[in-house]
C-alpha cells in the first residue's frame, strides 16, 4: 500500500504573486484596491457647499489638490459656495493656497484654479440651490462641508428640487446627531440618489494603514488563525493627539471626543480589525462585513457606566506650548460639559470574538501622540519549566501615524538562551500615495463607494454609543479632568501604555 507523503506547498503560480517586488519601497506601492480602476466620467463638477469653512480649507482642498496632481479627474470644474461675501478671486486664492500645501502646482491644477468659481448662496433655500445647480454642468459631485443640521436642511431642499442623474453626494461626519436623525437623513437621501451614490465620509478609511489591515489579516496565513477569542486577550484602539481645540469650538464643543472620534473613525477601525474574511474586497462585500461586525458590537456587560469614561483637559503645557483649560477656550460653553477624552469598552458578540474586550479611546491635548491598534495575545497555556523572562504577552501593533507595524515577541536573546528577551519586529510603511481626503474624493469621482460608510452602518454606530451618551447626559459617569500634556485621567479603562 502506498502512503502519500505530505509535501511542502509548491511556489505560488505567477498569477497569484503581487507584481510589486518585495523590496519596493512602501511608498511606491499603491494602496488603493483594484476596484478603483474604473472608467472615470469626464469633465465632472465638484460643488462644495460650505466652501468658506474651515474643513474645506484644511482638508478637502489639499486632498483635492493632491488627487488632481496625480492626473486623476481630468478637466474637473470646481464650484465653491458659502454664505460669506467672497468673490471668485478670494475663493481662487484659497484653492491655490490649499493646493500649494501639497505641492499641487502643475498645469492641470492651475487650470482648475483659474476656471473655478464662487457662488454666494444660502444652501438651505430653494432659490439658492436652484441657482447653484443651474451653474453646474456635467456629472456632479456635491460635497456637504456643513454642520450636520445644516447639511440635513440642504439635503431636504435638494430632495424637493432634485439633482441631475448620476449625482454623487459626499457628507462629512458626524452623519446626523443621533440614531434617529441619521435614520431620517438616510431616508431623505434615498429619495435623492441610490445608496451607492451617497458617500458618507470617514476619512480614516482613506488612511493607507487602515485599509492595509485587510492585507495584513487576510493575506497572511500566520495572522488570521490567531485573531479570535481563543488567542486574543484584548484589543485596544487608541487615538491620542497632542493637539487641543485649535479654534474649532463651533463644531467640537457640540460634538466632543466620543462623537468626533470614537463613534465614527474608531468604530470603522474596529470593524476592519474584527470582520470575518470577505470573499472579495469589493465595496459590497467590505461594507457588508462591516455592517455584520458592527451589528454584533455592544457595550461591555451592556453597562454604559462601567464601560465608559469621559474627561476634559485643564490648563497645561505640551511641547512648550501652553494650553488653557478646555472650559476657558474661546467659544466653549463650559456648562455643556463637553469631553475632550472618551473611552468605551465593547464586546463583539460573535463566536469569534465573544469575551474579548475591545477598548477604544481618544483624547486631545495628551502628552504624546499615540495612534495605534494593539492586539494583545493570551499567554501560552504552558511554558516549559526553566524558561524565564516571558512574562509579557505577545502584541501586534498597528500604527496609524506614523504608519507602521510592530510585533512584540519573547525570544532568546544573545545571552542565556533560557532567559528570554523582549524583541519588537517593526516595519515602517511610509505615508500613503494620497492624503486620506484625496482617497475618499477619488472614491466619489470614480463612483466607487468602497471607502464610504453605508447608511445602515452609520445608524449602527449611533446605536452602539447611544447608551453612553444617555448615561453621560444623566451625569451617571462623572466628567473627569486631566492636565493638558499629561497621560489622561488616572482611572482610564485602558491602564498604562503597554511597553
Ligand atoms: C477629525 C477630527 O475627523 O479627525 C479631529 O474631527 C481629529 O478632531 C482628526 O483631530 C484626526 O485625523 P487625522 O487625519 O488628522 O489624524
Short mmCIF file of C-alpha atoms and ligand atoms in Angstrom, two decimals:
data_model
loop_
_atom_site.label_atom_id
_atom_site.label_comp_id
_atom_site.label_asym_id
_atom_site.label_seq_id
_atom_site.Cartn_x
_atom_site.Cartn_y
_atom_site.Cartn_z
CA UNK A 1 0.00 0.00 0.00
CA UNK A 2 1.38 3.39 -0.86
CA UNK A 3 1.03 6.26 1.57
CA UNK A 4 1.02 9.82 0.36
CA UNK A 5 3.70 11.96 1.91
CA UNK A 6 2.64 15.50 2.79
CA UNK A 7 4.73 17.89 0.73
CA UNK A 8 5.78 21.40 1.29
CA UNK A 9 3.48 23.66 -0.72
CA UNK A 10 4.93 24.45 -4.12
CA UNK A 11 5.66 28.00 -5.15
CA UNK A 12 2.56 30.01 -5.88
CA UNK A 13 1.69 30.36 -9.55
CA UNK A 14 2.88 33.61 -11.03
CA UNK A 15 -0.63 34.95 -11.33
CA UNK A 16 -1.12 34.91 -7.56
CA UNK A 17 2.10 36.77 -6.85
CA UNK A 18 1.90 40.51 -6.39
CA UNK A 19 3.72 42.39 -9.13
CA UNK A 20 5.34 44.78 -6.67
CA UNK A 21 8.82 43.46 -5.86
CA UNK A 22 9.23 42.61 -2.17
CA UNK A 23 11.98 45.15 -1.92
CA UNK A 24 9.96 48.02 -3.40
CA UNK A 25 9.66 50.93 -1.01
CA UNK A 26 6.21 51.02 0.57
CA UNK A 27 5.52 54.42 -0.88
CA UNK A 28 5.84 53.11 -4.41
CA UNK A 29 3.05 50.58 -3.95
CA UNK A 30 -0.42 51.92 -4.48
CA UNK A 31 -2.68 51.23 -1.52
CA UNK A 32 -5.92 51.54 -3.44
CA UNK A 33 -7.87 48.36 -4.05
CA UNK A 34 -8.07 47.15 -7.62
CA UNK A 35 -11.72 48.14 -7.75
CA UNK A 36 -10.59 51.76 -8.01
CA UNK A 37 -9.55 51.18 -11.56
CA UNK A 38 -12.84 52.17 -13.13
CA UNK A 39 -13.55 54.41 -16.04
CA UNK A 40 -13.95 57.88 -14.58
CA UNK A 41 -16.56 60.05 -16.23
CA UNK A 42 -15.03 63.07 -17.97
CA UNK A 43 -15.43 66.77 -17.08
CA UNK A 44 -17.01 66.27 -13.71
CA UNK A 45 -18.04 69.18 -11.49
CA UNK A 46 -17.28 69.29 -7.79
CA UNK A 47 -19.68 71.58 -5.97
CA UNK A 48 -18.52 72.38 -2.45
CA UNK A 49 -21.22 73.55 -0.04
CA UNK A 50 -19.54 75.30 2.88
CA UNK A 51 -16.63 76.44 0.71
CA UNK A 52 -15.55 79.24 3.04
CA UNK A 53 -15.49 76.95 6.09
CA UNK A 54 -12.54 75.51 7.96
CA UNK A 55 -12.92 71.91 6.75
CA UNK A 56 -12.76 72.94 3.09
CA UNK A 57 -9.50 74.84 3.52
CA UNK A 58 -7.80 72.45 5.92
CA UNK A 59 -8.67 69.04 4.50
CA UNK A 60 -10.87 68.94 1.42
CA UNK A 61 -8.88 71.26 -0.88
CA UNK A 62 -5.43 69.84 0.00
CA UNK A 63 -6.86 66.34 -0.61
CA UNK A 64 -8.30 67.51 -3.93
CA UNK A 65 -5.03 69.16 -4.94
CA UNK A 66 -3.05 66.00 -4.25
CA UNK A 67 -5.56 63.93 -6.20
CA UNK A 68 -5.51 66.29 -9.19
CA UNK A 69 -1.71 66.27 -9.17
CA UNK A 70 -1.84 62.53 -9.95
CA UNK A 71 -3.66 63.34 -13.18
CA UNK A 72 -6.96 61.94 -11.91
CA UNK A 73 -10.22 63.73 -12.73
CA UNK A 74 -9.06 65.48 -15.92
CA UNK A 75 -10.97 68.64 -16.75
CA UNK A 76 -12.58 68.95 -13.32
CA UNK A 77 -14.72 72.01 -12.78
CA UNK A 78 -14.71 73.34 -9.22
CA UNK A 79 -17.51 75.47 -7.79
CA UNK A 80 -17.46 76.73 -4.21
CA UNK A 81 -20.47 78.04 -2.40
CA UNK A 82 -20.89 79.64 1.00
CA UNK A 83 -22.68 82.37 2.92
CA UNK A 84 -19.59 84.58 3.09
CA UNK A 85 -19.45 87.51 0.71
CA UNK A 86 -16.47 86.20 -1.24
CA UNK A 87 -15.78 86.74 -4.90
CA UNK A 88 -14.13 84.39 -7.40
CA UNK A 89 -10.72 85.90 -6.70
CA UNK A 90 -10.92 85.32 -2.98
CA UNK A 91 -12.03 81.70 -3.50
CA UNK A 92 -9.33 81.01 -6.09
CA UNK A 93 -6.71 82.30 -3.65
CA UNK A 94 -8.00 79.86 -1.05
CA UNK A 95 -7.88 76.99 -3.53
CA UNK A 96 -4.39 77.96 -4.68
CA UNK A 97 -3.10 78.29 -1.10
CA UNK A 98 -4.53 74.90 -0.16
CA UNK A 99 -3.16 73.22 -3.30
CA UNK A 100 0.24 74.75 -2.55
CA UNK A 101 0.39 72.97 0.82
CA UNK A 102 0.58 69.66 -1.06
CA UNK A 103 2.72 70.88 -3.93
CA UNK A 104 -0.20 70.69 -6.39
CA UNK A 105 1.04 73.36 -8.80
CA UNK A 106 1.06 71.63 -12.18
CA UNK A 107 -0.69 72.88 -15.31
CA UNK A 108 -3.83 70.80 -14.64
CA UNK A 109 -4.24 72.13 -11.12
CA UNK A 110 -3.61 75.73 -12.26
CA UNK A 111 -6.32 75.37 -14.88
CA UNK A 112 -8.79 74.07 -12.26
CA UNK A 113 -7.99 77.08 -10.06
CA UNK A 114 -8.26 79.55 -12.95
CA UNK A 115 -11.66 78.26 -14.04
CA UNK A 116 -13.15 77.77 -10.58
CA UNK A 117 -16.00 79.95 -9.38
CA UNK A 118 -17.50 81.03 -6.10
CA UNK A 119 -21.26 81.45 -5.73
CA UNK A 120 -22.61 83.12 -2.65
CA UNK A 121 -25.76 81.25 -1.69
CA UNK A 122 -27.88 80.04 1.19
CA UNK A 123 -27.85 76.31 0.51
CA UNK A 124 -30.87 75.72 2.69
CA UNK A 125 -33.01 77.90 0.40
CA UNK A 126 -34.70 76.66 -2.74
CA UNK A 127 -33.69 79.72 -4.71
CA UNK A 128 -30.04 79.41 -3.61
CA UNK A 129 -29.78 75.74 -4.55
CA UNK A 130 -31.57 76.14 -7.87
CA UNK A 131 -29.15 78.91 -8.82
CA UNK A 132 -26.19 76.77 -7.84
CA UNK A 133 -27.31 73.69 -9.71
CA UNK A 134 -28.13 75.73 -12.80
CA UNK A 135 -24.50 76.82 -12.94
CA UNK A 136 -23.10 73.26 -12.77
CA UNK A 137 -22.57 71.14 -15.86
CA UNK A 138 -21.61 67.51 -16.44
CA UNK A 139 -21.63 64.71 -13.90
CA UNK A 140 -21.86 66.26 -10.46
CA UNK A 141 -20.32 65.53 -7.06
CA UNK A 142 -21.77 67.62 -4.22
CA UNK A 143 -19.62 67.85 -1.10
CA UNK A 144 -21.54 68.91 2.02
CA UNK A 145 -18.80 70.55 4.14
CA UNK A 146 -21.51 71.69 6.54
CA UNK A 147 -22.53 71.07 10.15
CA UNK A 148 -24.93 68.10 10.39
CA UNK A 149 -28.11 70.13 10.93
CA UNK A 150 -27.38 72.46 8.02
CA UNK A 151 -26.43 69.50 5.81
CA UNK A 152 -29.78 67.86 6.63
CA UNK A 153 -31.66 71.05 5.72
CA UNK A 154 -29.74 71.43 2.47
CA UNK A 155 -30.43 67.77 1.61
CA UNK A 156 -34.15 68.24 2.34
CA UNK A 157 -34.24 71.18 -0.01
CA UNK A 158 -32.36 69.26 -2.70
CA UNK A 159 -34.90 66.45 -2.34
CA UNK A 160 -37.59 68.96 -3.30
CA UNK A 161 -35.86 70.21 -6.40
CA UNK A 162 -33.97 67.05 -7.41
CA UNK A 163 -30.41 66.56 -8.68
CA UNK A 164 -29.11 65.55 -12.12
CA UNK A 165 -28.95 61.78 -12.71
CA UNK A 166 -25.68 60.20 -11.55
CA UNK A 167 -25.01 62.89 -8.94
CA UNK A 168 -22.91 61.69 -6.02
CA UNK A 169 -23.34 63.22 -2.56
CA UNK A 170 -20.46 63.43 -0.10
CA UNK A 171 -21.43 64.05 3.51
CA UNK A 172 -18.99 64.80 6.29
CA UNK A 173 -19.17 63.15 9.68
CA UNK A 174 -20.97 63.27 12.04
CA UNK A 175 -23.79 61.83 9.96
CA UNK A 176 -26.83 63.13 11.83
CA UNK A 177 -26.72 63.98 15.50
CA UNK A 178 -28.12 60.70 16.84
CA UNK A 179 -29.55 57.42 15.57
CA UNK A 180 -32.97 58.80 14.80
CA UNK A 181 -31.72 61.81 12.86
CA UNK A 182 -29.26 59.57 10.97
CA UNK A 183 -32.17 57.30 10.07
CA UNK A 184 -34.30 60.21 8.81
CA UNK A 185 -31.36 61.60 6.85
CA UNK A 186 -30.84 58.18 5.26
CA UNK A 187 -34.49 58.05 4.26
CA UNK A 188 -34.28 61.51 2.80
CA UNK A 189 -31.10 60.78 0.82
CA UNK A 190 -32.69 57.61 -0.54
CA UNK A 191 -35.27 59.79 -2.28
CA UNK A 192 -32.47 61.75 -3.96
CA UNK A 193 -29.95 59.19 -5.24
CA UNK A 194 -29.30 55.43 -4.89
CA UNK A 195 -27.34 54.34 -1.80
CA UNK A 196 -24.14 53.68 -3.84
CA UNK A 197 -24.08 57.37 -4.75
CA UNK A 198 -24.11 58.54 -1.14
CA UNK A 199 -20.53 58.88 0.11
CA UNK A 200 -20.71 59.24 3.90
CA UNK A 201 -17.17 60.29 4.63
CA UNK A 202 -14.96 58.71 7.22
CA UNK A 203 -11.52 59.85 6.19
CA UNK A 204 -9.90 57.13 8.33
CA UNK A 205 -11.00 54.71 5.62
CA UNK A 206 -8.75 56.71 3.29
CA UNK A 207 -5.70 56.28 5.54
CA UNK A 208 -3.42 53.74 3.94
CA UNK A 209 -2.68 51.74 7.09
CA UNK A 210 -6.34 51.41 7.97
CA UNK A 211 -7.21 49.70 4.72
CA UNK A 212 -3.94 47.77 4.83
CA UNK A 213 -5.46 45.89 7.76
CA UNK A 214 -7.22 43.78 5.15
CA UNK A 215 -3.99 42.61 3.54
CA UNK A 216 -2.33 42.08 6.90
CA UNK A 217 -5.20 39.98 8.17
CA UNK A 218 -6.36 38.07 5.15
CA UNK A 219 -3.23 37.54 3.05
CA UNK A 220 -1.03 36.12 5.80
CA UNK A 221 -1.56 32.58 6.95
CA UNK A 222 0.05 33.18 10.34
CA UNK A 223 -2.11 36.13 11.37
CA UNK A 224 -5.75 35.34 10.73
CA UNK A 225 -5.99 31.96 12.53
CA UNK A 226 -4.99 33.56 15.85
CA UNK A 227 -7.32 36.53 15.69
CA UNK A 228 -10.11 35.19 17.85
CA UNK A 229 -11.08 34.71 21.49
CA UNK A 230 -9.01 31.54 21.86
CA UNK A 231 -5.79 33.56 21.44
CA UNK A 232 -6.55 37.24 21.92
CA UNK A 233 -6.77 38.76 25.41
CA UNK A 234 -7.87 42.25 24.35
CA UNK A 235 -7.81 44.77 21.52
CA UNK A 236 -7.04 48.45 22.16
CA UNK A 237 -7.73 51.11 19.56
CA UNK A 238 -6.19 54.39 20.68
CA UNK A 239 -6.05 57.79 19.02
CA UNK A 240 -4.38 60.27 21.36
CA UNK A 241 -3.41 63.66 19.99
CA UNK A 242 -1.24 66.43 21.38
CA UNK A 243 -3.48 68.96 19.60
CA UNK A 244 -6.06 70.76 21.69
CA UNK A 245 -9.16 72.53 20.42
CA UNK A 246 -7.27 74.50 17.73
CA UNK A 247 -10.03 77.11 17.35
CA UNK A 248 -12.71 74.55 16.43
CA UNK A 249 -15.10 75.26 19.32
CA UNK A 250 -18.00 75.96 16.95
CA UNK A 251 -18.00 72.33 15.87
CA UNK A 252 -16.16 70.46 18.61
CA UNK A 253 -17.95 71.81 21.66
CA UNK A 254 -21.19 70.38 20.27
CA UNK A 255 -19.60 67.03 19.46
CA UNK A 256 -16.90 66.02 21.96
CA UNK A 257 -14.42 63.18 21.69
CA UNK A 258 -17.00 60.39 21.68
CA UNK A 259 -18.83 61.64 18.60
CA UNK A 260 -15.84 63.30 16.94
CA UNK A 261 -13.61 60.23 17.03
CA UNK A 262 -14.98 57.11 18.70
CA UNK A 263 -18.48 56.87 17.21
CA UNK A 264 -17.04 57.36 13.73
CA UNK A 265 -13.38 56.70 12.98
CA UNK A 266 -12.58 54.22 15.69
CA UNK A 267 -15.59 52.02 15.07
CA UNK A 268 -14.55 51.79 11.42
CA UNK A 269 -11.10 50.63 12.52
CA UNK A 270 -12.71 48.12 14.88
CA UNK A 271 -14.80 46.79 12.02
CA UNK A 272 -11.73 46.19 9.84
CA UNK A 273 -9.91 44.51 12.71
CA UNK A 274 -12.79 42.25 13.71
CA UNK A 275 -14.66 41.47 10.48
CA UNK A 276 -14.79 37.94 9.09
CA UNK A 277 -12.83 37.36 5.89
CA UNK A 278 -14.77 38.70 2.91
CA UNK A 279 -14.71 36.74 -0.35
CA UNK A 280 -13.50 39.87 -2.15
CA UNK A 281 -12.58 43.47 -1.40
CA UNK A 282 -15.47 44.80 -3.43
CA UNK A 283 -17.45 47.67 -1.92
CA UNK A 284 -20.43 45.40 -1.47
CA UNK A 285 -18.53 42.68 0.42
CA UNK A 286 -16.49 45.03 2.60
CA UNK A 287 -19.45 47.15 3.56
CA UNK A 288 -21.50 44.02 4.21
CA UNK A 289 -18.82 42.59 6.53
CA UNK A 290 -18.51 45.97 8.28
CA UNK A 291 -22.25 46.04 8.93
CA UNK A 292 -22.17 42.45 10.23
CA UNK A 293 -19.48 43.09 12.80
CA UNK A 294 -20.87 46.40 13.99
CA UNK A 295 -24.32 44.86 14.42
CA UNK A 296 -22.69 42.44 16.87
CA UNK A 297 -20.89 45.17 18.82
CA UNK A 298 -22.29 46.45 22.10
CA UNK A 299 -21.07 47.86 25.37
CA UNK A 300 -19.28 45.50 27.70
CA UNK A 301 -21.88 43.91 30.01
CA UNK A 302 -24.38 46.35 28.49
CA UNK A 303 -23.27 48.73 31.20
CA UNK A 304 -22.57 52.24 29.89
CA UNK A 305 -21.48 53.45 33.32
CA UNK A 306 -18.82 50.82 33.93
CA UNK A 307 -17.82 50.65 30.26
CA UNK A 308 -17.16 54.33 29.62
CA UNK A 309 -15.01 57.21 30.85
CA UNK A 310 -15.06 60.88 29.93
CA UNK A 311 -12.80 63.76 30.86
CA UNK A 312 -11.70 67.17 29.66
CA UNK A 313 -8.33 68.83 29.81
CA UNK A 314 -7.34 71.55 32.20
CA UNK A 315 -4.53 74.05 31.64
CA UNK A 316 -1.12 72.60 30.93
CA UNK A 317 1.86 72.58 28.64
CA UNK A 318 2.62 70.39 25.63
CA UNK A 319 5.99 70.61 23.92
CA UNK A 320 6.49 74.12 25.27
CA UNK A 321 3.00 75.18 24.16
CA UNK A 322 0.70 76.47 26.91
CA UNK A 323 -2.94 75.37 26.67
CA UNK A 324 -5.73 76.95 28.75
CA UNK A 325 -8.47 74.96 30.49
CA UNK A 326 -10.69 73.49 27.79
CA UNK A 327 -13.60 75.20 29.56
CA UNK A 328 -11.89 78.59 29.10
CA UNK A 329 -11.14 78.16 25.38
CA UNK A 330 -12.84 80.83 23.23
CA UNK A 331 -16.28 79.69 22.08
CA UNK A 332 -16.61 76.86 24.60
CA UNK A 333 -19.70 76.72 26.78
CA UNK A 334 -18.42 75.11 30.00
CA UNK A 335 -21.97 74.21 31.04
CA UNK A 336 -22.20 71.72 28.16
CA UNK A 337 -19.64 69.53 29.89
CA UNK A 338 -18.07 68.50 26.57
CA UNK A 339 -15.40 65.82 26.95
CA UNK A 340 -12.04 66.01 25.21
CA UNK A 341 -11.25 62.40 26.05
CA UNK A 342 -13.59 59.45 25.70
CA UNK A 343 -13.15 55.74 26.40
CA UNK A 344 -15.54 52.89 25.83
CA UNK A 345 -15.21 49.12 26.14
CA UNK A 346 -17.12 46.96 23.69
CA UNK A 347 -17.74 43.33 23.10
CA UNK A 348 -18.20 41.94 19.62
CA UNK A 349 -20.73 39.29 20.36
CA UNK A 350 -19.84 36.62 17.83
CA UNK A 351 -18.38 33.13 18.02
CA UNK A 352 -15.00 34.54 17.03
CA UNK A 353 -14.79 37.42 19.50
CA UNK A 354 -17.13 36.82 22.47
CA UNK A 355 -15.28 37.56 25.72
CA UNK A 356 -12.58 39.75 24.15
CA UNK A 357 -12.75 43.39 25.29
CA UNK A 358 -12.30 45.99 22.56
CA UNK A 359 -11.16 49.16 24.35
CA UNK A 360 -11.46 52.38 22.35
CA UNK A 361 -10.00 55.63 23.48
CA UNK A 362 -9.37 59.06 22.01
CA UNK A 363 -8.04 62.11 23.79
CA UNK A 364 -6.92 65.60 22.88
CA UNK A 365 -4.09 67.60 24.48
CA UNK A 366 -2.28 64.46 25.60
CA UNK A 367 1.41 64.30 26.46
CA UNK A 368 2.26 62.25 23.36
CA UNK A 369 0.78 61.28 20.03
CA UNK A 370 -0.38 57.69 20.14
CA UNK A 371 -2.35 56.43 17.17
CA UNK A 372 -2.46 52.69 17.11
CA UNK A 373 -4.36 49.47 17.48
CA UNK A 374 -2.78 46.88 19.75
CA UNK A 375 -3.82 43.27 19.76
CA UNK A 376 -2.64 41.67 23.00
CA UNK A 377 -2.44 37.88 22.90
CA UNK A 378 -3.09 35.49 25.73
CA UNK A 379 -0.12 33.88 27.42
CA UNK A 380 0.77 30.36 26.27
CA UNK A 381 -1.09 27.66 28.18
CA UNK A 382 2.15 26.04 29.30
CA UNK A 383 5.72 27.27 29.12
CA UNK A 384 8.44 24.67 29.79
CA UNK A 385 9.90 24.86 33.30
CA UNK A 386 13.27 26.52 33.26
CA UNK A 387 12.39 29.23 30.74
CA UNK A 388 12.21 32.72 32.23
CA UNK A 389 11.58 36.26 31.02
CA UNK A 390 8.34 35.61 29.14
CA UNK A 391 6.00 37.49 31.49
CA UNK A 392 4.84 40.00 28.90
CA UNK A 393 2.29 38.85 26.34
CA UNK A 394 2.86 38.92 22.59
CA UNK A 395 1.46 42.01 20.95
CA UNK A 396 0.68 43.03 17.40
CA UNK A 397 0.79 46.81 16.98
CA UNK A 398 -0.63 48.63 14.01
CA UNK A 399 0.36 52.29 13.88
CA UNK A 400 -1.92 54.79 12.12
CA UNK A 401 0.54 57.68 12.10
CA UNK A 402 3.34 57.07 11.73
CA UNK A 403 2.11 54.17 9.63
CA UNK A 404 3.91 51.10 10.87
CA UNK A 405 3.56 47.58 12.12
CA UNK A 406 5.21 46.03 15.17
CA UNK A 407 5.23 42.55 16.61
CA UNK A 408 6.40 42.16 20.22
CA UNK A 409 7.71 38.70 20.99
CA UNK A 410 9.62 36.90 23.75
CA UNK A 411 12.60 35.24 22.12
CA UNK A 412 16.05 34.05 23.01
CA UNK A 413 18.47 36.91 23.39
CA UNK A 414 22.19 36.83 22.76
CA UNK A 415 22.89 35.71 26.34
CA UNK A 416 21.33 32.83 28.25
CA UNK A 417 19.02 31.05 25.77
CA UNK A 418 16.61 30.09 28.56
CA UNK A 419 16.20 33.65 29.78
CA UNK A 420 14.07 35.28 27.12
CA UNK A 421 14.26 38.86 25.90
CA UNK A 422 11.60 41.16 24.59
CA UNK A 423 12.02 41.92 20.91
CA UNK A 424 9.99 44.13 18.61
CA UNK A 425 9.99 43.37 14.90
CA UNK A 426 8.95 46.50 13.04
CA UNK A 427 8.08 47.65 9.54
CA UNK A 428 7.52 51.25 8.52
CA UNK A 429 5.00 51.75 5.75
CA UNK A 430 5.57 55.40 4.99
CA UNK A 431 2.70 57.65 4.03
CA UNK A 432 0.04 56.53 1.56
CA UNK A 433 0.03 57.68 -2.04
CA UNK A 434 -2.60 60.32 -1.28
CA UNK A 435 -3.78 62.11 1.84
CA UNK A 436 -6.91 60.48 3.28
CA UNK A 437 -9.22 63.14 1.83
CA UNK A 438 -7.68 62.60 -1.59
CA UNK A 439 -8.56 58.90 -1.32
CA UNK A 440 -12.17 59.49 -0.31
CA UNK A 441 -12.60 62.11 -3.05
CA UNK A 442 -11.20 59.67 -5.57
CA UNK A 443 -13.86 57.18 -4.49
CA UNK A 444 -16.62 59.70 -5.23
CA UNK A 445 -15.17 60.77 -8.59
CA UNK A 446 -14.83 57.15 -9.64
CA UNK A 447 -18.29 56.29 -8.33
CA UNK A 448 -16.75 53.69 -6.03
CA UNK A 449 -18.34 53.57 -2.57
CA UNK A 450 -15.69 51.25 -1.02
CA UNK A 451 -14.33 53.98 1.25
CA UNK A 452 -17.65 55.41 2.30
CA UNK A 453 -19.87 54.42 5.19
CA UNK A 454 -23.08 52.63 4.25
CA UNK A 455 -26.32 54.11 5.58
CA UNK A 456 -27.20 51.27 7.95
CA UNK A 457 -23.63 51.28 9.31
CA UNK A 458 -23.89 54.99 10.14
CA UNK A 459 -27.03 54.22 12.14
CA UNK A 460 -25.39 51.21 13.81
CA UNK A 461 -22.52 53.41 15.02
CA UNK A 462 -25.02 55.69 16.75
CA UNK A 463 -26.79 52.64 18.23
CA UNK A 464 -23.53 51.47 19.81
CA UNK A 465 -22.76 54.74 21.61
CA UNK A 466 -26.34 55.77 22.39
CA UNK A 467 -26.42 54.26 25.93
CA UNK A 468 -23.14 56.05 26.71
CA UNK A 469 -24.49 59.39 25.54
CA UNK A 470 -27.62 58.86 27.68
CA UNK A 471 -25.59 57.91 30.77
CA UNK A 472 -23.35 60.95 30.31
CA UNK A 473 -26.32 63.27 29.84
CA UNK A 474 -27.81 61.88 33.07
CA UNK A 475 -24.46 62.52 34.78
CA UNK A 476 -24.11 58.86 35.73
CA UNK A 477 -20.48 58.98 34.63
CA UNK A 478 -18.55 61.87 36.21
CA UNK A 479 -16.72 64.25 33.88
CA UNK A 480 -13.11 63.77 34.94
CA UNK A 481 -10.21 66.12 34.32
CA UNK A 482 -6.60 65.75 33.21
CA UNK A 483 -3.96 68.39 32.76
CA UNK A 484 -3.09 69.17 29.15
CA UNK A 485 0.21 67.45 28.45
CA UNK A 486 -0.49 64.52 30.77
CA UNK A 487 -1.28 60.89 30.05
CA UNK A 488 -5.02 61.39 30.66
CA UNK A 489 -7.21 60.61 33.65
CA UNK A 490 -5.90 58.20 36.27
CA UNK A 491 -8.98 55.98 36.20
CA UNK A 492 -8.52 55.11 32.49
CA UNK A 493 -10.12 51.84 31.43
CA UNK A 494 -7.05 51.05 29.34
CA UNK A 495 -4.41 51.18 32.04
CA UNK A 496 -0.84 52.28 31.36
CA UNK A 497 0.58 52.28 27.86
CA UNK A 498 1.93 48.75 27.28
CA UNK A 499 5.70 48.68 26.80
C1 LIG B 1 -11.11 64.51 12.54
C2 LIG B 1 -11.50 65.03 13.88
O1 LIG B 1 -12.17 63.82 11.95
O2 LIG B 1 -10.00 63.63 12.69
C3 LIG B 1 -10.34 65.75 14.55
O3 LIG B 1 -12.60 65.93 13.74
C4 LIG B 1 -9.12 64.85 14.60
O4 LIG B 1 -10.70 66.18 15.85
C5 LIG B 1 -8.85 64.27 13.22
O5 LIG B 1 -8.02 65.63 15.03
C6 LIG B 1 -7.73 63.26 13.26
O6 LIG B 1 -7.47 62.79 11.98
P1 LIG B 1 -6.06 62.96 11.29
O7 LIG B 1 -6.27 62.56 9.88
O8 LIG B 1 -5.66 64.39 11.47
O9 LIG B 1 -5.15 62.03 12.00
#
